[in-house]
Amino acid sequence: MLCHYGTDTDGQGSRSFTTKDCTITISDVQAKCRTVAGIGKNYSWNITIVDQTSERSIDEVSYSPPSIESLQVIGGVKIIDDEDSLIIPTNGSELLLDISGANFGPSDTDKAQYTLSLVENTAPHKVAWVSDNSIFKVGHRNIELFSPDGRGRNFFFRIEVGGQTSDPFKGQTIHFSPPSITASNISSNGINTVGGEIIEFFGKNFGDEATQVAAYTVESNVQNFSNCIINTPHDS
């Protein structure tokens, strides 16, 4: 006797599972089986006995959705990390996170089934940034991956596994680091009074090409720079 469940309807692709240790407990009318590790939702069942297989069940079963209990920076650059907030670089590939929780799935799960997001910290918690950086390690209670690229303040982390989404993790509010300038191409003679010169700034945490940029001189009686763009993501 074999019991199968699978073919979810969450748009994440087809998955199927076969239970273990199936036995008949009451002749003809009752059986029990042991589930196997997996992820996903909305699975129907069928049972195979010898060479005959039942129709799929009307009832559906889902694995429990993921939940985040804590997060820890285990590699890269963190700006501030305390009990209430975490300030992270705009370049997510610079920060490796260890997220602890539950129901992240078995270690051999396709990495494409995972999405780490930063959502707004107020309801309805709209998604602001989604990580497309590499996932390094997966386990039922831990996952290691890089943080998302982004910019701005006041976000929560949220993770999606196999089409099921965790609640936002409110243990720490996430902020991207403000920009910092380390150099520029301004000559020792300064900038001309006419304007129109192209000035390039170098530093960290400038964001990607889509970032809206404004540059200002320190003295309030000098006009602000105009038409600023990101040249190299995050750095200039």
PDB file of C-alpha atoms in Angstrom:
ATOM      1  CA  MET A   1       0.000   0.000   0.000  1.00  0.00           C
ATOM      2  CA  LEU A   2       1.253   3.474  -0.919  1.00  0.00           C
ATOM      3  CA  CYS A   3      -0.245   6.857  -0.147  1.00  0.00           C
ATOM      4  CA  HIS A   4       0.592   9.845  -2.346  1.00  0.00           C
ATOM      5  CA  TYR A   5      -0.078  13.546  -2.043  1.00  0.00           C
ATOM      6  CA  GLY A   6       0.945  16.383  -4.278  1.00  0.00           C
ATOM      7  CA  THR A   7       0.236  18.605  -7.272  1.00  0.00           C
ATOM      8  CA  ASP A   8      -0.236  21.855  -5.412  1.00  0.00           C
ATOM      9  CA  THR A   9      -2.267  24.740  -6.754  1.00  0.00           C
ATOM     10  CA  ASP A  10      -0.186  27.685  -5.537  1.00  0.00           C
ATOM     11  CA  GLY A  11       1.418  28.411  -8.878  1.00  0.00           C
ATOM     12  CA  GLN A  12       4.866  27.314  -7.720  1.00  0.00           C
ATOM     13  CA  GLY A  13       5.005  24.165  -9.827  1.00  0.00           C
ATOM     14  CA  SER A  14       4.056  20.544  -9.289  1.00  0.00           C
ATOM     15  CA  ARG A  15       5.347  18.623  -6.284  1.00  0.00           C
ATOM     16  CA  SER A  16       4.440  15.135  -5.085  1.00  0.00           C
ATOM     17  CA  PHE A  17       5.236  13.045  -2.032  1.00  0.00           C
ATOM     18  CA  THR A  18       4.859   9.399  -1.048  1.00  0.00           C
ATOM     19  CA  THR A  19       4.238   8.543   2.588  1.00  0.00           C
ATOM     20  CA  LYS A  20       6.050   5.850   4.550  1.00  0.00           C
ATOM     21  CA  ASP A  21       4.987   2.908   6.699  1.00  0.00           C
ATOM     22  CA  CYS A  22       1.400   2.617   5.482  1.00  0.00           C
ATOM     23  CA  THR A  23      -0.699  -0.053   7.177  1.00  0.00           C
ATOM     24  CA  ILE A  24      -4.342  -1.121   7.176  1.00  0.00           C
ATOM     25  CA  THR A  25      -5.750  -0.481  10.655  1.00  0.00           C
ATOM     26  CA  ILE A  26      -9.368  -1.490  10.015  1.00  0.00           C
ATOM     27  CA  SER A  27     -10.032  -3.905   7.167  1.00  0.00           C
ATOM     28  CA  ASP A  28     -11.339  -2.213   4.020  1.00  0.00           C
ATOM     29  CA  VAL A  29     -12.116   1.176   5.618  1.00  0.00           C
ATOM     30  CA  GLN A  30      -9.120   2.638   7.481  1.00  0.00           C
ATOM     31  CA  ALA A  31      -5.366   3.019   7.005  1.00  0.00           C
ATOM     32  CA  LYS A  32      -2.576   5.073   8.518  1.00  0.00           C
ATOM     33  CA  CYS A  33       0.651   6.362   6.977  1.00  0.00           C
ATOM     34  CA  ARG A  34       3.648   8.421   8.062  1.00  0.00           C
ATOM     35  CA  THR A  35       4.188  11.702   6.216  1.00  0.00           C
ATOM     36  CA  VAL A  36       7.544  12.692   4.737  1.00  0.00           C
ATOM     37  CA  ALA A  37       9.467  15.955   4.863  1.00  0.00           C
ATOM     38  CA  GLY A  38       8.333  18.611   2.406  1.00  0.00           C
ATOM     39  CA  ILE A  39       6.915  22.070   1.782  1.00  0.00           C
ATOM     40  CA  GLY A  40       3.861  23.515   0.081  1.00  0.00           C
ATOM     41  CA  LYS A  41       0.117  23.624   0.338  1.00  0.00           C
ATOM     42  CA  ASN A  42      -3.172  22.455  -1.126  1.00  0.00           C
ATOM     43  CA  TYR A  43      -2.220  18.843  -1.762  1.00  0.00           C
ATOM     44  CA  SER A  44      -4.833  16.196  -2.464  1.00  0.00           C
ATOM     45  CA  TRP A  45      -4.354  12.507  -1.641  1.00  0.00           C
ATOM     46  CA  ASN A  46      -4.621   9.179  -3.392  1.00  0.00           C
ATOM     47  CA  ILE A  47      -3.868   5.628  -2.293  1.00  0.00           C
ATOM     48  CA  THR A  48      -2.384   2.815  -4.345  1.00  0.00           C
ATOM     49  CA  ILE A  49      -3.009  -0.805  -3.365  1.00  0.00           C
ATOM     50  CA  VAL A  50      -1.223  -3.367  -5.519  1.00  0.00           C
ATOM     51  CA  ASP A  51      -1.839  -1.918  -9.017  1.00  0.00           C
ATOM     52  CA  GLN A  52      -5.006   0.100  -8.373  1.00  0.00           C
ATOM     53  CA  THR A  53      -5.011   3.777  -7.427  1.00  0.00           C
ATOM     54  CA  SER A  54      -7.861   5.789  -5.948  1.00  0.00           C
ATOM     55  CA  GLU A  55      -9.182   9.067  -7.305  1.00  0.00           C
ATOM     56  CA  ARG A  56      -7.721  12.168  -5.716  1.00  0.00           C
ATOM     57  CA  SER A  57      -9.317  13.215  -2.457  1.00  0.00           C
ATOM     58  CA  ILE A  58     -11.562  16.246  -2.115  1.00  0.00           C
ATOM     59  CA  ASP A  59      -9.885  17.127   1.155  1.00  0.00           C
ATOM     60  CA  GLU A  60      -6.488  18.810   0.889  1.00  0.00           C
ATOM     61  CA  VAL A  61      -3.471  18.941   3.161  1.00  0.00           C
ATOM     62  CA  SER A  62      -0.773  21.599   3.551  1.00  0.00           C
ATOM     63  CA  TYR A  63       2.560  21.720   5.311  1.00  0.00           C
ATOM     64  CA  SER A  64       2.770  24.302   8.077  1.00  0.00           C
ATOM     65  CA  PRO A  65       3.831  27.754   6.851  1.00  0.00           C
ATOM     66  CA  PRO A  66       7.292  29.065   7.769  1.00  0.00           C
ATOM     67  CA  SER A  67       7.897  31.302  10.754  1.00  0.00           C
ATOM     68  CA  ILE A  68      10.850  33.490  11.706  1.00  0.00           C
ATOM     69  CA  GLU A  69      11.945  33.483  15.346  1.00  0.00           C
ATOM     70  CA  SER A  70      15.299  35.295  15.161  1.00  0.00           C
ATOM     71  CA  LEU A  71      17.943  36.508  12.746  1.00  0.00           C
ATOM     72  CA  GLN A  72      21.690  36.833  13.078  1.00  0.00           C
ATOM     73  CA  VAL A  73      24.390  38.397  10.944  1.00  0.00           C
ATOM     74  CA  ILE A  74      27.025  35.721  10.308  1.00  0.00           C
ATOM     75  CA  GLY A  75      29.097  37.339   7.571  1.00  0.00           C
ATOM     76  CA  GLY A  76      29.736  40.604   5.839  1.00  0.00           C
ATOM     77  CA  VAL A  77      29.169  44.176   6.945  1.00  0.00           C
ATOM     78  CA  LYS A  78      26.617  45.167   9.549  1.00  0.00           C
ATOM     79  CA  ILE A  79      26.335  48.798  10.535  1.00  0.00           C
ATOM     80  CA  ILE A  80      24.301  48.546  13.743  1.00  0.00           C
ATOM     81  CA  ASP A  81      22.845  45.394  15.260  1.00  0.00           C
ATOM     82  CA  ASP A  82      20.947  45.656  18.547  1.00  0.00           C
ATOM     83  CA  GLU A  83      17.811  44.247  20.124  1.00  0.00           C
ATOM     84  CA  ASP A  84      15.503  46.651  18.322  1.00  0.00           C
ATOM     85  CA  SER A  85      17.033  47.429  14.953  1.00  0.00           C
ATOM     86  CA  LEU A  86      19.482  46.275  12.310  1.00  0.00           C
ATOM     87  CA  ILE A  87      21.087  48.681   9.838  1.00  0.00           C
ATOM     88  CA  ILE A  88      22.249  46.878   6.720  1.00  0.00           C
ATOM     89  CA  PRO A  89      24.148  47.828   3.530  1.00  0.00           C
ATOM     90  CA  THR A  90      22.205  48.699   0.381  1.00  0.00           C
ATOM     91  CA  ASN A  91      24.167  45.964  -1.414  1.00  0.00           C
ATOM     92  CA  GLY A  92      22.601  42.791  -0.025  1.00  0.00           C
ATOM     93  CA  SER A  93      25.425  40.570  -1.243  1.00  0.00           C
ATOM     94  CA  GLU A  94      27.602  42.167   1.446  1.00  0.00           C
ATOM     95  CA  LEU A  95      25.542  40.733   4.327  1.00  0.00           C
ATOM     96  CA  LEU A  96      25.012  37.027   5.093  1.00  0.00           C
ATOM     97  CA  LEU A  97      22.125  36.231   7.431  1.00  0.00           C
ATOM     98  CA  ASP A  98      21.210  33.182   9.505  1.00  0.00           C
ATOM     99  CA  ILE A  99      17.446  33.121   9.951  1.00  0.00           C
ATOM    100  CA  SER A 100      16.104  30.791  12.646  1.00  0.00           C
ATOM    101  CA  GLY A 101      12.534  29.640  12.881  1.00  0.00           C
ATOM    102  CA  ALA A 102      10.400  26.697  11.849  1.00  0.00           C
ATOM    103  CA  ASN A 103       9.068  24.904   8.776  1.00  0.00           C
ATOM    104  CA  PHE A 104      11.718  26.003   6.283  1.00  0.00           C
ATOM    105  CA  GLY A 105      11.743  22.546   4.683  1.00  0.00           C
ATOM    106  CA  PRO A 106      14.340  19.821   4.093  1.00  0.00           C
ATOM    107  CA  SER A 107      17.899  20.604   3.053  1.00  0.00           C
ATOM    108  CA  ASP A 108      17.445  19.281  -0.498  1.00  0.00           C
ATOM    109  CA  THR A 109      14.575  21.660  -1.312  1.00  0.00           C
ATOM    110  CA  ASP A 110      14.972  23.566  -4.570  1.00  0.00           C
ATOM    111  CA  LYS A 111      16.395  26.991  -3.637  1.00  0.00           C
ATOM    112  CA  ALA A 112      13.954  28.599  -6.077  1.00  0.00           C
ATOM    113  CA  GLN A 113      11.202  27.819  -3.567  1.00  0.00           C
ATOM    114  CA  TYR A 114      12.519  30.473  -1.156  1.00  0.00           C
ATOM    115  CA  THR A 115      11.973  34.224  -1.249  1.00  0.00           C
ATOM    116  CA  LEU A 116      13.270  36.606   1.414  1.00  0.00           C
ATOM    117  CA  SER A 117      11.518  39.966   1.431  1.00  0.00           C
ATOM    118  CA  LEU A 118      11.601  43.223   3.312  1.00  0.00           C
ATOM    119  CA  VAL A 119       8.098  44.521   3.954  1.00  0.00           C
ATOM    120  CA  GLU A 120       6.838  47.814   5.300  1.00  0.00           C
ATOM    121  CA  ASN A 121       6.596  47.817   9.091  1.00  0.00           C
ATOM    122  CA  THR A 122       2.989  48.990   9.085  1.00  0.00           C
ATOM    123  CA  ALA A 123      -0.075  47.033   7.971  1.00  0.00           C
ATOM    124  CA  PRO A 124      -0.784  45.737   5.365  1.00  0.00           C
ATOM    125  CA  HIS A 125       3.012  45.135   5.233  1.00  0.00           C
ATOM    126  CA  LYS A 126       3.500  45.693   1.516  1.00  0.00           C
ATOM    127  CA  VAL A 127       6.596  44.121  -0.017  1.00  0.00           C
ATOM    128  CA  ALA A 128       9.282  46.741  -0.565  1.00  0.00           C
ATOM    129  CA  TRP A 129      12.390  44.704  -1.477  1.00  0.00           C
ATOM    130  CA  VAL A 130      12.923  41.093  -2.553  1.00  0.00           C
ATOM    131  CA  SER A 131      16.236  39.265  -2.352  1.00  0.00           C
ATOM    132  CA  ASP A 132      17.565  37.753  -5.562  1.00  0.00           C
ATOM    133  CA  ASN A 133      20.867  36.877  -3.901  1.00  0.00           C
ATOM    134  CA  SER A 134      22.152  33.358  -3.270  1.00  0.00           C
ATOM    135  CA  ILE A 135      20.852  30.955  -0.638  1.00  0.00           C
ATOM    136  CA  PHE A 136      23.655  28.979   0.976  1.00  0.00           C
ATOM    137  CA  LYS A 137      22.055  26.575   3.430  1.00  0.00           C
ATOM    138  CA  VAL A 138      18.566  25.289   4.122  1.00  0.00           C
ATOM    139  CA  GLY A 139      17.254  23.299   7.061  1.00  0.00           C
ATOM    140  CA  HIS A 140      13.921  22.895   8.810  1.00  0.00           C
ATOM    141  CA  ARG A 141      14.855  25.451  11.473  1.00  0.00           C
ATOM    142  CA  ASN A 142      17.612  27.534   9.857  1.00  0.00           C
ATOM    143  CA  ILE A 143      18.333  29.129   6.518  1.00  0.00           C
ATOM    144  CA  GLU A 144      21.447  31.042   5.486  1.00  0.00           C
ATOM    145  CA  LEU A 145      21.173  33.618   2.723  1.00  0.00           C
ATOM    146  CA  PHE A 146      22.158  37.114   1.688  1.00  0.00           C
ATOM    147  CA  SER A 147      19.908  40.060   2.485  1.00  0.00           C
ATOM    148  CA  PRO A 148      18.026  41.960  -0.250  1.00  0.00           C
ATOM    149  CA  ASP A 149      19.373  44.997  -2.052  1.00  0.00           C
ATOM    150  CA  GLY A 150      17.424  48.126  -1.237  1.00  0.00           C
ATOM    151  CA  ARG A 151      17.227  51.530   0.356  1.00  0.00           C
ATOM    152  CA  GLY A 152      15.091  53.288   2.932  1.00  0.00           C
ATOM    153  CA  ARG A 153      13.988  52.715   6.504  1.00  0.00           C
ATOM    154  CA  ASN A 154      11.482  50.859   8.682  1.00  0.00           C
ATOM    155  CA  PHE A 155      11.090  47.351   7.276  1.00  0.00           C
ATOM    156  CA  PHE A 156      10.527  43.845   8.620  1.00  0.00           C
ATOM    157  CA  PHE A 157      11.894  40.604   7.203  1.00  0.00           C
ATOM    158  CA  ARG A 158       9.477  38.009   5.818  1.00  0.00           C
ATOM    159  CA  ILE A 159      10.171  34.690   4.114  1.00  0.00           C
ATOM    160  CA  GLU A 160       8.177  32.649   1.622  1.00  0.00           C
ATOM    161  CA  VAL A 161       8.701  28.892   1.323  1.00  0.00           C
ATOM    162  CA  GLY A 162       6.944  26.847  -1.322  1.00  0.00           C
ATOM    163  CA  GLY A 163       4.182  29.385  -1.810  1.00  0.00           C
ATOM    164  CA  GLN A 164       3.540  29.910   1.914  1.00  0.00           C
ATOM    165  CA  THR A 165       4.508  33.139   3.617  1.00  0.00           C
ATOM    166  CA  SER A 166       5.598  33.766   7.190  1.00  0.00           C
ATOM    167  CA  ASP A 167       4.297  36.594   9.310  1.00  0.00           C
ATOM    168  CA  PRO A 168       6.620  39.612   9.306  1.00  0.00           C
ATOM    169  CA  PHE A 169       9.392  39.206  11.867  1.00  0.00           C
ATOM    170  CA  LYS A 170       8.906  42.162  14.209  1.00  0.00           C
ATOM    171  CA  GLY A 171      11.809  41.374  16.507  1.00  0.00           C
ATOM    172  CA  GLN A 172      14.056  43.874  14.719  1.00  0.00           C
ATOM    173  CA  THR A 173      13.227  46.844  12.517  1.00  0.00           C
ATOM    174  CA  ILE A 174      15.449  46.919   9.440  1.00  0.00           C
ATOM    175  CA  HIS A 175      16.986  50.091   8.018  1.00  0.00           C
ATOM    176  CA  PHE A 176      19.314  50.434   5.068  1.00  0.00           C
ATOM    177  CA  SER A 177      22.465  52.377   5.791  1.00  0.00           C
ATOM    178  CA  PRO A 178      22.541  56.035   4.747  1.00  0.00           C
ATOM    179  CA  PRO A 179      24.977  56.916   1.958  1.00  0.00           C
ATOM    180  CA  SER A 180      28.543  57.946   2.695  1.00  0.00           C
ATOM    181  CA  ILE A 181      30.988  59.786   0.406  1.00  0.00           C
ATOM    182  CA  THR A 182      34.637  58.758   0.464  1.00  0.00           C
ATOM    183  CA  ALA A 183      35.914  60.585  -2.640  1.00  0.00           C
ATOM    184  CA  SER A 184      34.928  62.609  -5.695  1.00  0.00           C
ATOM    185  CA  ASN A 185      36.434  63.761  -8.980  1.00  0.00           C
ATOM    186  CA  ILE A 186      36.264  67.442  -8.043  1.00  0.00           C
ATOM    187  CA  SER A 187      39.537  69.143  -8.919  1.00  0.00           C
ATOM    188  CA  SER A 188      41.648  71.069  -6.443  1.00  0.00           C
ATOM    189  CA  ASN A 189      40.471  74.245  -8.167  1.00  0.00           C
ATOM    190  CA  GLY A 190      36.888  73.549  -7.182  1.00  0.00           C
ATOM    191  CA  ILE A 191      33.841  73.752  -9.430  1.00  0.00           C
ATOM    192  CA  ASN A 192      33.133  76.588 -11.800  1.00  0.00           C
ATOM    193  CA  THR A 193      30.505  79.198 -11.064  1.00  0.00           C
ATOM    194  CA  VAL A 194      28.648  78.594 -14.326  1.00  0.00           C
ATOM    195  CA  GLY A 195      27.528  75.075 -13.414  1.00  0.00           C
ATOM    196  CA  GLY A 196      26.991  72.150 -15.749  1.00  0.00           C
ATOM    197  CA  GLU A 197      30.071  70.187 -14.681  1.00  0.00           C
ATOM    198  CA  ILE A 198      29.715  66.433 -14.245  1.00  0.00           C
ATOM    199  CA  ILE A 199      30.778  65.510 -10.714  1.00  0.00           C
ATOM    200  CA  GLU A 200      31.200  61.879  -9.691  1.00  0.00           C
ATOM    201  CA  PHE A 201      31.034  60.833  -6.057  1.00  0.00           C
ATOM    202  CA  PHE A 202      32.405  57.567  -4.670  1.00  0.00           C
ATOM    203  CA  GLY A 203      31.405  55.864  -1.472  1.00  0.00           C
ATOM    204  CA  LYS A 204      29.031  53.293  -0.064  1.00  0.00           C
ATOM    205  CA  ASN A 205      25.307  52.627   0.176  1.00  0.00           C
ATOM    206  CA  PHE A 206      24.183  54.736  -2.785  1.00  0.00           C
ATOM    207  CA  GLY A 207      21.606  52.138  -3.882  1.00  0.00           C
ATOM    208  CA  ASP A 208      21.011  50.801  -7.383  1.00  0.00           C
ATOM    209  CA  GLU A 209      20.497  52.580 -10.718  1.00  0.00           C
ATOM    210  CA  ALA A 210      16.842  53.242  -9.937  1.00  0.00           C
ATOM    211  CA  THR A 211      17.693  55.254  -6.824  1.00  0.00           C
ATOM    212  CA  GLN A 212      16.601  58.876  -6.879  1.00  0.00           C
ATOM    213  CA  VAL A 213      19.646  60.924  -5.906  1.00  0.00           C
ATOM    214  CA  ALA A 214      20.045  64.470  -4.676  1.00  0.00           C
ATOM    215  CA  ALA A 215      23.434  66.011  -3.870  1.00  0.00           C
ATOM    216  CA  TYR A 216      23.861  69.174  -1.853  1.00  0.00           C
ATOM    217  CA  THR A 217      26.719  71.513  -1.027  1.00  0.00           C
ATOM    218  CA  VAL A 218      27.264  72.267   2.628  1.00  0.00           C
ATOM    219  CA  GLU A 219      26.952  76.033   2.281  1.00  0.00           C
ATOM    220  CA  SER A 220      23.287  76.989   1.976  1.00  0.00           C
ATOM    221  CA  ASN A 221      24.008  79.895  -0.355  1.00  0.00           C
ATOM    222  CA  VAL A 222      25.342  77.604  -3.134  1.00  0.00           C
ATOM    223  CA  GLN A 223      22.895  75.898  -5.469  1.00  0.00           C
ATOM    224  CA  ASN A 224      22.247  72.191  -5.155  1.00  0.00           C
ATOM    225  CA  PHE A 225      23.584  69.746  -7.753  1.00  0.00           C
ATOM    226  CA  SER A 226      21.031  68.610 -10.321  1.00  0.00           C
ATOM    227  CA  ASN A 227      20.358  65.552 -12.513  1.00  0.00           C
ATOM    228  CA  CYS A 228      22.203  63.135 -10.202  1.00  0.00           C
ATOM    229  CA  ILE A 229      22.241  59.458 -11.195  1.00  0.00           C
ATOM    230  CA  ILE A 230      23.772  56.245  -9.883  1.00  0.00           C
ATOM    231  CA  ASN A 231      26.753  55.308 -12.059  1.00  0.00           C
ATOM    232  CA  THR A 232      27.944  52.108 -10.335  1.00  0.00           C
ATOM    233  CA  PRO A 233      25.318  50.443  -8.098  1.00  0.00           C
ATOM    234  CA  HIS A 234      25.896  51.177  -4.402  1.00  0.00           C
ATOM    235  CA  ASP A 235      29.366  52.731  -4.883  1.00  0.00           C
ATOM    236  CA  SER A 236      29.273  55.790  -7.185  1.00  0.00           C
TER     237      SER A 236
END
